[in-house]
mmCIF file of N, CA and C in Angstrom:
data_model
loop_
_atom_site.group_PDB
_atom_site.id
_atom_site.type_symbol
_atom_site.label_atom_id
_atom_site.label_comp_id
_atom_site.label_asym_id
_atom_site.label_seq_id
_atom_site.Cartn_x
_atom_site.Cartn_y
_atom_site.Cartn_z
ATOM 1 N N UNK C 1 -15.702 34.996 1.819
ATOM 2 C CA UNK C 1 -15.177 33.668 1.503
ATOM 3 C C UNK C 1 -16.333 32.700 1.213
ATOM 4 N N UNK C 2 -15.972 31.684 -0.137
ATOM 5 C CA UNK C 2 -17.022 30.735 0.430
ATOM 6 C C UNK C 2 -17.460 29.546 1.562
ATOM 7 N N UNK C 3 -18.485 29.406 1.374
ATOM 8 C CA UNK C 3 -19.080 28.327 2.626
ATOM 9 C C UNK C 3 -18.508 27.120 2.159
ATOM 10 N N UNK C 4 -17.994 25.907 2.897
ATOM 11 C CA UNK C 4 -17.792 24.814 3.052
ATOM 12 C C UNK C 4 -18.628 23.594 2.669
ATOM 13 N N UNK C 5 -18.448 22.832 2.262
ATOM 14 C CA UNK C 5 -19.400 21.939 1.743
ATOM 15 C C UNK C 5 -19.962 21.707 3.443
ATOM 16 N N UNK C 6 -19.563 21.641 4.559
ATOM 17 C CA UNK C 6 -19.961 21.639 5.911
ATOM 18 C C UNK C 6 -20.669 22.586 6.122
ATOM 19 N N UNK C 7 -20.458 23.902 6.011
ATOM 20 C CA UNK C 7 -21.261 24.948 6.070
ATOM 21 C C UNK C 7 -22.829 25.019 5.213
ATOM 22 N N UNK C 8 -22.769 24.394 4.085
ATOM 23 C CA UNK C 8 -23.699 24.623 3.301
ATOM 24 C C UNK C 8 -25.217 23.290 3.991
ATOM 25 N N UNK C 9 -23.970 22.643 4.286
ATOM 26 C CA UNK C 9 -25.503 21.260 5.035
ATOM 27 C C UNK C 9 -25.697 21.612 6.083
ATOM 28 N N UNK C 10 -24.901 22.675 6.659
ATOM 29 C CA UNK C 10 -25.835 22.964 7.944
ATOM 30 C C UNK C 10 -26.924 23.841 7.567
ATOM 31 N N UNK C 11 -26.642 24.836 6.836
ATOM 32 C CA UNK C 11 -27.580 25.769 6.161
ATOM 33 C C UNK C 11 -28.980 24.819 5.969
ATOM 34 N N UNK C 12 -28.604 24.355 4.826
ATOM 35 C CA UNK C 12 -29.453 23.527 4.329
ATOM 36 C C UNK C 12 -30.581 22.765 4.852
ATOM 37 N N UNK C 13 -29.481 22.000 6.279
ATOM 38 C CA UNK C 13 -30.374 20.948 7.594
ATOM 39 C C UNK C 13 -31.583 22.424 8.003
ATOM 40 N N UNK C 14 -30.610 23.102 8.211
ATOM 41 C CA UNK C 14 -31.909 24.114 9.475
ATOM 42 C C UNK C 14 -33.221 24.836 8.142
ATOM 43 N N UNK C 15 -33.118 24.722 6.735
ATOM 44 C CA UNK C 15 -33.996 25.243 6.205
ATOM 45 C C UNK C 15 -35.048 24.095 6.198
ATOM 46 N N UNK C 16 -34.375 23.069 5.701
ATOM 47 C CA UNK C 16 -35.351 21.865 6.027
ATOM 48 C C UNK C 16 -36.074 21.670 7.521
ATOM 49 N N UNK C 17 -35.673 22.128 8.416
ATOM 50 C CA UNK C 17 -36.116 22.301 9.408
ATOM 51 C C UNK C 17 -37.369 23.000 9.498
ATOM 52 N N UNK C 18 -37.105 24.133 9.297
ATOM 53 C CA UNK C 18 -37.925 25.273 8.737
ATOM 54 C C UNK C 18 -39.028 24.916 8.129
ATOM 55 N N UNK C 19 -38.820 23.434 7.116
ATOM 56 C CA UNK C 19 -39.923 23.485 6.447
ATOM 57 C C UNK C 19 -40.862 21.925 6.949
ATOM 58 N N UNK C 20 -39.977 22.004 8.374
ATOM 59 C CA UNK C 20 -40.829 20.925 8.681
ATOM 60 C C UNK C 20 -40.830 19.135 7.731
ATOM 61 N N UNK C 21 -39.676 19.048 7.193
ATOM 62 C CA UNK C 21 -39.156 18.318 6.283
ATOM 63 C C UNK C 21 -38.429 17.103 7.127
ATOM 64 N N UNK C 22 -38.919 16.077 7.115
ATOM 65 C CA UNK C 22 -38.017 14.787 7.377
ATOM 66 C C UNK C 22 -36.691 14.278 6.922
ATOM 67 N N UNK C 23 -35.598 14.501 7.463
ATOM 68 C CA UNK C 23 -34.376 14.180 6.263
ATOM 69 C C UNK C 23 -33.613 13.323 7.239
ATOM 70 N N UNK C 24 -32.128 13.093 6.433
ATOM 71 C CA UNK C 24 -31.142 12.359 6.938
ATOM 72 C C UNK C 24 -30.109 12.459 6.332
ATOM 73 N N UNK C 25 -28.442 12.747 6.887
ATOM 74 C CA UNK C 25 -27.513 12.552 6.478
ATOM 75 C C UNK C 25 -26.643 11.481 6.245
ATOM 76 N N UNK C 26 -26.105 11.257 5.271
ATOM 77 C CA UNK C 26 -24.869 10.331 5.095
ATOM 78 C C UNK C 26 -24.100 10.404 5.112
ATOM 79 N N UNK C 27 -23.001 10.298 6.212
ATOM 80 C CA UNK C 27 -21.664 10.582 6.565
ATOM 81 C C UNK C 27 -20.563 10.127 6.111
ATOM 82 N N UNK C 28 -20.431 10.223 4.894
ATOM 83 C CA UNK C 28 -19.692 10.188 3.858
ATOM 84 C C UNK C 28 -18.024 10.499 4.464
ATOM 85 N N UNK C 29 -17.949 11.846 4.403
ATOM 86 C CA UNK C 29 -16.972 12.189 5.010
ATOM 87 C C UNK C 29 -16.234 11.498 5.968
ATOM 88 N N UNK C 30 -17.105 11.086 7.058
ATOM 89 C CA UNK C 30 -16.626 10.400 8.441
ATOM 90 C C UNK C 30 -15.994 9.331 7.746
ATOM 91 N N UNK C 31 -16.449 8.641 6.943
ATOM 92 C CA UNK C 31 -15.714 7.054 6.508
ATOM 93 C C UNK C 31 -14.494 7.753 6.073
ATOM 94 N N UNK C 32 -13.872 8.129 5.814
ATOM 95 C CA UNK C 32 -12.491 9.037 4.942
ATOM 96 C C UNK C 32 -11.709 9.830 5.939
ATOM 97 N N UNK C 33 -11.854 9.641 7.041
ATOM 98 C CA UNK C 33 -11.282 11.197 7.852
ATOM 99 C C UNK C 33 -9.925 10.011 8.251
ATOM 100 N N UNK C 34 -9.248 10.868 8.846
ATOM 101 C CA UNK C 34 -8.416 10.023 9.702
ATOM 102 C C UNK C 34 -6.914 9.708 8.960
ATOM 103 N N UNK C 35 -5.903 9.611 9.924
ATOM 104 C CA UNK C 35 -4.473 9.486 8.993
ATOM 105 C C UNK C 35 -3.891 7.978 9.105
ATOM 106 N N UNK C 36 -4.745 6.929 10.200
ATOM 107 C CA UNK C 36 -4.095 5.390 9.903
ATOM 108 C C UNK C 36 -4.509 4.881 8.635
ATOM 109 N N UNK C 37 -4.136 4.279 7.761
ATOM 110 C CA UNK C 37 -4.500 3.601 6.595
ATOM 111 C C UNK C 37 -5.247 2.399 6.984
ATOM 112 N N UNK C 38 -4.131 1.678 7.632
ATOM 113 C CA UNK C 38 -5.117 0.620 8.030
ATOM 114 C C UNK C 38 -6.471 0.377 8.857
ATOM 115 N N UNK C 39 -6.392 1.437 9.734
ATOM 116 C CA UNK C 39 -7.749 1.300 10.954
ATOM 117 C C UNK C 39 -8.547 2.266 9.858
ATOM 118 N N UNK C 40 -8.086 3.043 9.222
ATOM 119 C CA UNK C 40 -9.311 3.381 8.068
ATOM 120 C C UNK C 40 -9.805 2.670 6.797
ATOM 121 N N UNK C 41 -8.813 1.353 6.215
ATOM 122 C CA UNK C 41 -8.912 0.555 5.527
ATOM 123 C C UNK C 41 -10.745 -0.587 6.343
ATOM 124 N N UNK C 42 -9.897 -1.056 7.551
ATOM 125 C CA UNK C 42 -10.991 -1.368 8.576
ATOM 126 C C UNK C 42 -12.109 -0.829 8.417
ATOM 127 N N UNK C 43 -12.563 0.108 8.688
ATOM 128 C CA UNK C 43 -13.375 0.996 9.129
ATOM 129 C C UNK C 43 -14.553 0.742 7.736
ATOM 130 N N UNK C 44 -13.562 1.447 6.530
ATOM 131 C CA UNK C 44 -14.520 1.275 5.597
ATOM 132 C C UNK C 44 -15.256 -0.276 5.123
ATOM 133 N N UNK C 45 -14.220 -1.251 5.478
ATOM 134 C CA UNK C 45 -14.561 -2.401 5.106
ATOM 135 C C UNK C 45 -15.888 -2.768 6.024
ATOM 136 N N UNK C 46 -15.537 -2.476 7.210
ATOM 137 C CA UNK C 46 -16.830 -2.478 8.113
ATOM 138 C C UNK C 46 -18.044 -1.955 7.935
ATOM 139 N N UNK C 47 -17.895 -0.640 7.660
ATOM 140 C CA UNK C 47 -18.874 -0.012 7.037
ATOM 141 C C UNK C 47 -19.623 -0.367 5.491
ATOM 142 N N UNK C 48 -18.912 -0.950 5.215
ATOM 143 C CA UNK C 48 -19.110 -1.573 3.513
ATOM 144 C C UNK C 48 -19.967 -2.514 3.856
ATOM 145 N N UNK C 49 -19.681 -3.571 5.220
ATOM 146 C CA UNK C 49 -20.805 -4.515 5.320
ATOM 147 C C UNK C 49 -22.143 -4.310 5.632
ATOM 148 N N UNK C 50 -22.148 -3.479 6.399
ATOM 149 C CA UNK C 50 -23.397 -2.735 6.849
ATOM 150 C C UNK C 50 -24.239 -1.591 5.650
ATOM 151 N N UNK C 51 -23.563 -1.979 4.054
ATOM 152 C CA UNK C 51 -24.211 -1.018 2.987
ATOM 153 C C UNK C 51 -24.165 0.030 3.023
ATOM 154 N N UNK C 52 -22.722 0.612 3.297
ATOM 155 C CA UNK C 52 -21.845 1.946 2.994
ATOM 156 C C UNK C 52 -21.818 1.713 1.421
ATOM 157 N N UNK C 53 -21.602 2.853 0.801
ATOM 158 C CA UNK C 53 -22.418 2.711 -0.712
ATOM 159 C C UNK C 53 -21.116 4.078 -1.072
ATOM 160 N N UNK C 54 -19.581 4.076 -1.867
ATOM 161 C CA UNK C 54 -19.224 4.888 -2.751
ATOM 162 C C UNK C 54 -19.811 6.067 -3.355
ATOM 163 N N UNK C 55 -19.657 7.341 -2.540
ATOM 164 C CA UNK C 55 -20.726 8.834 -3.543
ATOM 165 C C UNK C 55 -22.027 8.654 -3.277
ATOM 166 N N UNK C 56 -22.550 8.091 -2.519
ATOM 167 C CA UNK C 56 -23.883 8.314 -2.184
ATOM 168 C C UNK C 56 -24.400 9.673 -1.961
ATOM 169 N N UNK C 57 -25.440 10.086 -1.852
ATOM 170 C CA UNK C 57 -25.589 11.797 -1.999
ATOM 171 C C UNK C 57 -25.785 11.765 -0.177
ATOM 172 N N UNK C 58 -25.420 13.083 -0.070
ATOM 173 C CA UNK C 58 -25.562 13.933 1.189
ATOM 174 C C UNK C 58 -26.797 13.313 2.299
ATOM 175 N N UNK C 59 -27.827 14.316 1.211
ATOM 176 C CA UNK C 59 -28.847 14.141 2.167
ATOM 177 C C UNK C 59 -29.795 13.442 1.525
ATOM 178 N N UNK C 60 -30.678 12.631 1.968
ATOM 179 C CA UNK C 60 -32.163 11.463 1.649
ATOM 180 C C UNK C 60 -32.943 12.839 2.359
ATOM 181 N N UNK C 61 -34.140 12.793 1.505
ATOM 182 C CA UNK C 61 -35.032 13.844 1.868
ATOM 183 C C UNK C 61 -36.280 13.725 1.869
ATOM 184 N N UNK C 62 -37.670 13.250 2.830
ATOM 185 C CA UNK C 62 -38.914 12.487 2.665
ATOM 186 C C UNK C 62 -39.850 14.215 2.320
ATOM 187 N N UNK C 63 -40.052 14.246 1.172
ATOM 188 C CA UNK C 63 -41.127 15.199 0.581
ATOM 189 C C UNK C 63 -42.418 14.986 0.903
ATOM 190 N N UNK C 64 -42.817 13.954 1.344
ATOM 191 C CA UNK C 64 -44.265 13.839 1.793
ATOM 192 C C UNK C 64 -44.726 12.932 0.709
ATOM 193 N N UNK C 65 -45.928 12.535 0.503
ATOM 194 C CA UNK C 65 -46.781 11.871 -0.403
ATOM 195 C C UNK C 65 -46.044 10.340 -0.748
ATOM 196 N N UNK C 66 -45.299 10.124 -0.529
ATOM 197 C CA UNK C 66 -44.150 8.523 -0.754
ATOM 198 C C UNK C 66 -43.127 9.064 -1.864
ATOM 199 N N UNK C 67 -43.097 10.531 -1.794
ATOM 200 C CA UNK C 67 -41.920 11.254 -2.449
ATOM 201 C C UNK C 67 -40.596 11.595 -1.581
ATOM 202 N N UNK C 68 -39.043 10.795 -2.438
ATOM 203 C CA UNK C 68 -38.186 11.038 -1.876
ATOM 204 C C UNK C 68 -37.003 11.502 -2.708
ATOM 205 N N UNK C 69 -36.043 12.668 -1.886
ATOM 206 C CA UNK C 69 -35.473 13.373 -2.735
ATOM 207 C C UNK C 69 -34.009 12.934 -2.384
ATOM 208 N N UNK C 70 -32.645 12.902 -2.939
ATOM 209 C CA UNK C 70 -31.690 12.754 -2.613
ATOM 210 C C UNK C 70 -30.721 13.630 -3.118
ATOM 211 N N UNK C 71 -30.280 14.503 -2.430
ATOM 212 C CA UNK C 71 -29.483 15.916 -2.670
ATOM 213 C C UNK C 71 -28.090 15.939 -2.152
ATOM 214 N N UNK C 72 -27.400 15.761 -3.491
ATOM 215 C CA UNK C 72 -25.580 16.007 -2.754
ATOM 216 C C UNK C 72 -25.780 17.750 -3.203
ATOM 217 N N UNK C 73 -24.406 17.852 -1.552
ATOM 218 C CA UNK C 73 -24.153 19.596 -2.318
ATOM 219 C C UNK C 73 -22.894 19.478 -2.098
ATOM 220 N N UNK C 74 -22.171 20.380 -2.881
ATOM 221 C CA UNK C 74 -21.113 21.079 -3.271
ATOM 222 C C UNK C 74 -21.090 22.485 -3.145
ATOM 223 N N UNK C 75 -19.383 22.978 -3.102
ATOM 224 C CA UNK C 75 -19.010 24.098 -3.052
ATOM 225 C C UNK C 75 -20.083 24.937 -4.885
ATOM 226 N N UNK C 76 -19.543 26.206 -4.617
ATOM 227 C CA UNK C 76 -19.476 26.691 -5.995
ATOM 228 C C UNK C 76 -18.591 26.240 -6.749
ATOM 229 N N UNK C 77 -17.133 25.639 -6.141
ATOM 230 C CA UNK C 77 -16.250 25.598 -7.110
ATOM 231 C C UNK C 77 -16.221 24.097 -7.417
ATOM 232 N N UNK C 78 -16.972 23.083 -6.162
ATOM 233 C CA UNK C 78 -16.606 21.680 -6.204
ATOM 234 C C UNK C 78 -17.141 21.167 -7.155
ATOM 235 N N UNK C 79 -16.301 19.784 -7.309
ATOM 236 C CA UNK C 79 -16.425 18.383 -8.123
ATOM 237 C C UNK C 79 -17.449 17.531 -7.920
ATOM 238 N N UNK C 80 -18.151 16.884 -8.593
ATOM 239 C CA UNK C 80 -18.953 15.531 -8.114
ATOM 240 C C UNK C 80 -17.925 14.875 -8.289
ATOM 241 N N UNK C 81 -17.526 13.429 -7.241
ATOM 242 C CA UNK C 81 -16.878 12.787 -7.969
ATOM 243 C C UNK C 81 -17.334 11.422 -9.402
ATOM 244 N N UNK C 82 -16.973 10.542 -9.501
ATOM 245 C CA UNK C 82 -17.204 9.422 -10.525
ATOM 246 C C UNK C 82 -18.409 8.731 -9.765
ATOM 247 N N UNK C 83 -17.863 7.915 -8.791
ATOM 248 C CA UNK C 83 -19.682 7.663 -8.086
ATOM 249 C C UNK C 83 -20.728 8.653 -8.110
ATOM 250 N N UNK C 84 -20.404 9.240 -7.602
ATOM 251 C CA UNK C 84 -21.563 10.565 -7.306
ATOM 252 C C UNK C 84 -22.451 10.673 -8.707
ATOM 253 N N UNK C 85 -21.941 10.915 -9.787
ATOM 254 C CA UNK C 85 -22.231 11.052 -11.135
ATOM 255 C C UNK C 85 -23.025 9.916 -11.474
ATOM 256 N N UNK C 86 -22.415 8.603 -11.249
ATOM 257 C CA UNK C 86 -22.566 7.330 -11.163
ATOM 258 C C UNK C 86 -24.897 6.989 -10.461
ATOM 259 N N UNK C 87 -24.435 7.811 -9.303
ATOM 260 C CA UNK C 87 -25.610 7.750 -8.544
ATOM 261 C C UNK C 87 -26.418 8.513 -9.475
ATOM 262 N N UNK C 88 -25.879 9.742 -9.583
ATOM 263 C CA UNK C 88 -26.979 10.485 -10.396
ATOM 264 C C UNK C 88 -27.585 9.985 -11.377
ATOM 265 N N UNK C 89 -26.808 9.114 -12.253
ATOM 266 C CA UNK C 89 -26.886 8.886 -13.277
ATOM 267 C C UNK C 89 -28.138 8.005 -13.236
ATOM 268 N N UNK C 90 -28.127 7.354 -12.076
ATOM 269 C CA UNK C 90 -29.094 5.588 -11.900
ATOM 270 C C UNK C 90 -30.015 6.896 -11.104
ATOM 271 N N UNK C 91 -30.069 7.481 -10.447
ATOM 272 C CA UNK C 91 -31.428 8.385 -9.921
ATOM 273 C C UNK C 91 -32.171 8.968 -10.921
ATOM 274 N N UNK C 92 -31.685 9.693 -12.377
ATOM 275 C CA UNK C 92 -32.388 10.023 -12.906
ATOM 276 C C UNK C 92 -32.991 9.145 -14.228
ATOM 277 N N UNK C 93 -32.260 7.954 -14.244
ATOM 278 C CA UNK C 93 -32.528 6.859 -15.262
ATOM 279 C C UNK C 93 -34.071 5.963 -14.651
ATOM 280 N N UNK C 94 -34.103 5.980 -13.217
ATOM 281 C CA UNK C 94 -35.076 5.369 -12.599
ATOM 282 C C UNK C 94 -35.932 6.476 -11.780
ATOM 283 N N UNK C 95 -36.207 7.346 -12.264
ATOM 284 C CA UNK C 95 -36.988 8.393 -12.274
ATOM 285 C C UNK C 95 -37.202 8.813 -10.254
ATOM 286 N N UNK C 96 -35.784 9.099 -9.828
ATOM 287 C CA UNK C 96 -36.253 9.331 -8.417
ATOM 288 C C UNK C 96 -35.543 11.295 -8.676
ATOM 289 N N UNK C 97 -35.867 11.866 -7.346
ATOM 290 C CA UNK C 97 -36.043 13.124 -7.521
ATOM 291 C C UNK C 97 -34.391 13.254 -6.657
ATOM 292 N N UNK C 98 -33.722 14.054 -7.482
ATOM 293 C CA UNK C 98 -32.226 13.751 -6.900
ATOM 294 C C UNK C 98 -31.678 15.423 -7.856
ATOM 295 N N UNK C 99 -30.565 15.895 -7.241
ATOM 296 C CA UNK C 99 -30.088 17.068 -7.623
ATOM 297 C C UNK C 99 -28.326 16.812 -7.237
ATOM 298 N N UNK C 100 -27.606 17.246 -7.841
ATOM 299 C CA UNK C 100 -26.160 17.678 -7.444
ATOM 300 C C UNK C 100 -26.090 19.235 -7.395
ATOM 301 N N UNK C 101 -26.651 20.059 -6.323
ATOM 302 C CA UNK C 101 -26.343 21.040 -6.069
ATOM 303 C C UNK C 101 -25.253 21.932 -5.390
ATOM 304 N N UNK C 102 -24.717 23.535 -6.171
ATOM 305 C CA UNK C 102 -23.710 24.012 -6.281
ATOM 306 C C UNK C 102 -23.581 25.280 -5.318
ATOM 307 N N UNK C 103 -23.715 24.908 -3.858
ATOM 308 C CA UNK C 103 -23.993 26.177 -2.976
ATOM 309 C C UNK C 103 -25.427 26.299 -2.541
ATOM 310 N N UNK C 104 -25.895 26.796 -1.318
ATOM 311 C CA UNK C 104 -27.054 26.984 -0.518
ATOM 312 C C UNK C 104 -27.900 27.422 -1.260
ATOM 313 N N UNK C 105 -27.876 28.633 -2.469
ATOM 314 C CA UNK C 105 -28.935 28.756 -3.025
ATOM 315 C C UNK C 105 -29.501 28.159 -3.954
ATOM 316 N N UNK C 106 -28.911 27.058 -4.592
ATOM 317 C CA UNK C 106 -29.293 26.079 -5.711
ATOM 318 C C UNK C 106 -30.101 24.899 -5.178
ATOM 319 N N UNK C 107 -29.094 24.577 -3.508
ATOM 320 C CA UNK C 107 -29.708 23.311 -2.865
ATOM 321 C C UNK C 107 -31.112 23.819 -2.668
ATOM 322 N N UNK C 108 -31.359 25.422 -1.988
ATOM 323 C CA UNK C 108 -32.907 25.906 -1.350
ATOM 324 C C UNK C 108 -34.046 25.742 -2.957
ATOM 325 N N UNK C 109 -33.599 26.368 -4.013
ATOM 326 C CA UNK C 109 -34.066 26.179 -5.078
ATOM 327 C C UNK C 109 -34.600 25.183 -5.388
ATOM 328 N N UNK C 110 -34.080 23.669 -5.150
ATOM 329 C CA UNK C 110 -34.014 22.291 -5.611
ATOM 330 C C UNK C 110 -35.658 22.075 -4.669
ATOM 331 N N UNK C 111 -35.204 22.320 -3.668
ATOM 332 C CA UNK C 111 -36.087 22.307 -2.269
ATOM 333 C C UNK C 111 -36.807 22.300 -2.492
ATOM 334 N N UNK C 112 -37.299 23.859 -2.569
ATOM 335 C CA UNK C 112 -38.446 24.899 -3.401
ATOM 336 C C UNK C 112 -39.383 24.379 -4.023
ATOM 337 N N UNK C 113 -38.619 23.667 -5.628
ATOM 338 C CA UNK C 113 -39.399 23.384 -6.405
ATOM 339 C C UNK C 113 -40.202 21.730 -6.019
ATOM 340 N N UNK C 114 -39.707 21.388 -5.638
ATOM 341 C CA UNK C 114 -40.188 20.175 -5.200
ATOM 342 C C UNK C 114 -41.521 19.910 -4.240
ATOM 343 N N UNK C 115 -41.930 21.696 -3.782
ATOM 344 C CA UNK C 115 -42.690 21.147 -2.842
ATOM 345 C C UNK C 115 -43.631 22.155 -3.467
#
C-alpha cells in the first residue's frame, strides 16, 4: 500500500535527522481537523492572526550557509492544492530553494541534491 502523506514526513523528519539537518513543520493539517464548523472557523481565524498562511509547504528546511529549503510532500497519487502552487510559484519566481515532492524518494532526492 502506499505511505500517507503522514507517513512520508515522518520518513522524511528522521532522514533529516540523519543528516543532522535543522528543520520544522507546519501543521497545516491540524488547522483543518475537526467536525465543529464553528470552533474550527475560530481556530483558523486565530491562527490567521498569528500568520497562518493558506498551502504553505510542509517542511522549512535550514541547509546551512543562510540556505533555506521549503518542501511540501505528497502522496504518489496527491494534488498540490491552488495555494500550494500559488507558494511555489512566488518560491521559484524569488529564487528560494523549494520542491513539491511526490513520495519519500523524490522528497530524499530533493534533499540530496541540495547538499
Amino acid at each position: 500500500t502506499e505511505d500517507t502523506e503522514h507517513e512520508i514526513q515522518v520518513k522524511v523528519c528522521k532522514y533529516l535527522d540523519s543528516k543532522n539537518l535543522k528543520y520544522w513543520a507546519i501543521p497545516n493539517g491540524f488547522v483543518r481537523g475537526g467536525d465543529n464548523k464553528l470552533e474550527n472557523a475560530k481556530y483558523i481565524n486565530y491562527m490567521r492572526s498569528e500568520g497562518y498562511k493558506n498551502g504553505i509547504f510542509d517542511l522549512t528546511i535550514l541547509m546551512g550557509n543562510g540556505k533555506i529549503a521549503f518542501l511540501e510532500l505528497k502522496t504518489l497519487k496527491g494534488k498540490p492544492s491552488e495555494y500550494q502552487l500559488k507558494w511555489q510559484e512566488y518560491f521559484v519566481n524569488n529564487n528560494y530553494l523549494s520542491a513539491i515532492c511526490y513520495g519519500y524518494d523524490e522528497a530524499i532526492s530533493f534533499i540530496d541534491n541540495l547538499l
